[in-house]
Amino acid sequence: AQKYLTTYFSERDLPNRMIEVQESAPFKLHIIDVETVIRLIMTSPAREQEQVASMIRKIEWENPSAIHGFIDHLARCYIATHF
C-alpha cells in the first residue's frame, strides 16, 4: 500500500489547502493542511494504509474529485481521535 500511496500522492499533486475542523465545544477550531494529512497517512500502520489505499482506489474509479472530501474526512478523524 505504501508504494501505491507514494505514487498516487506524487502524481496527483493535491493543492496544500488548509482544512478547518470545528469541534462541538465552543471556540475549539483546529486547522490542519493537506500535506500534514498525507504525512499522517504515510506514517500510519500498514493496515491503515491498506484501508486508505483501498478507498482511494474506489474514489479514483467512481469520482476522482471526491478525494478532497476524503482527505477532509481523514483530517476530521485525526482531530477527533487526538484532541
C-alpha positions as a Python dict, from the first residue, in 0.01 Angstrom:
ca = {
    (1, 'A'): (0, 0, 0),
    (2, 'Q'): (285, 238, 78),
    (3, 'K'): (419, 221, -277),
    (4, 'Y'): (72, 285, -423),
    (5, 'L'): (10, 577, -188),
    (6, 'T'): (352, 731, -259),
    (7, 'T'): (289, 709, -633),
    (8, 'Y'): (-68, 832, -603),
    (9, 'F'): (15, 1141, -398),
    (10, 'S'): (318, 1232, -608),
    (11, 'E'): (121, 1202, -933),
    (12, 'R'): (-200, 1363, -805),
    (13, 'D'): (-23, 1673, -671),
    (14, 'L'): (-311, 1782, -447),
    (15, 'P'): (-317, 2151, -353),
    (16, 'N'): (-196, 2210, 2),
    (17, 'R'): (-505, 2383, 136),
    (18, 'M'): (-598, 2438, 498),
    (19, 'I'): (-875, 2223, 645),
    (20, 'E'): (-1073, 2370, 934),
    (21, 'V'): (-1217, 2122, 1183),
    (22, 'Q'): (-1466, 2266, 1431),
    (23, 'E'): (-1522, 2065, 1748),
    (24, 'S'): (-1855, 2060, 1924),
    (25, 'A'): (-1712, 2257, 2216),
    (26, 'P'): (-1734, 2631, 2155),
    (27, 'F'): (-1426, 2803, 2022),
    (28, 'K'): (-1240, 2480, 1951),
    (29, 'L'): (-1115, 2513, 1597),
    (30, 'H'): (-832, 2304, 1457),
    (31, 'I'): (-654, 2380, 1134),
    (32, 'I'): (-460, 2111, 951),
    (33, 'D'): (-320, 2120, 600),
    (34, 'V'): (-339, 1856, 328),
    (35, 'E'): (37, 1788, 341),
    (36, 'T'): (7, 1701, 710),
    (37, 'V'): (-282, 1463, 642),
    (38, 'I'): (-75, 1295, 368),
    (39, 'R'): (224, 1268, 604),
    (40, 'L'): (-3, 1109, 867),
    (41, 'I'): (-128, 858, 608),
    (42, 'M'): (227, 772, 501),
    (43, 'T'): (339, 712, 861),
    (44, 'S'): (32, 518, 969),
    (45, 'P'): (42, 140, 1030),
    (46, 'A'): (35, -86, 724),
    (47, 'R'): (-323, -199, 792),
    (48, 'E'): (-450, 159, 794),
    (49, 'Q'): (-253, 236, 478),
    (50, 'E'): (-423, -60, 309),
    (51, 'Q'): (-765, 75, 408),
    (52, 'V'): (-681, 425, 284),
    (53, 'A'): (-537, 288, -42),
    (54, 'S'): (-847, 75, -96),
    (55, 'M'): (-1075, 375, -50),
    (56, 'I'): (-863, 590, -280),
    (57, 'R'): (-884, 322, -550),
    (58, 'K'): (-1264, 328, -520),
    (59, 'I'): (-1270, 707, -531),
    (60, 'E'): (-1044, 715, -837),
    (61, 'W'): (-1272, 469, -1015),
    (62, 'E'): (-1602, 638, -932),
    (63, 'N'): (-1533, 1010, -883),
    (64, 'P'): (-1170, 1128, -868),
    (65, 'S'): (-1261, 1477, -747),
    (66, 'A'): (-1409, 1321, -430),
    (67, 'I'): (-1053, 1276, -298),
    (68, 'H'): (-1078, 1624, -145),
    (69, 'G'): (-1376, 1519, 67),
    (70, 'F'): (-1195, 1201, 172),
    (71, 'I'): (-888, 1399, 281),
    (72, 'D'): (-1120, 1629, 480),
    (73, 'H'): (-1279, 1321, 639),
    (74, 'L'): (-938, 1185, 740),
    (75, 'A'): (-845, 1523, 888),
    (76, 'R'): (-1166, 1527, 1097),
    (77, 'C'): (-1099, 1170, 1216),
    (78, 'Y'): (-744, 1258, 1317),
    (79, 'I'): (-859, 1562, 1515),
    (80, 'A'): (-1142, 1365, 1680),
    (81, 'T'): (-906, 1091, 1799),
    (82, 'H'): (-610, 1305, 1904),
    (83, 'F'): (-756, 1618, 2063),
}
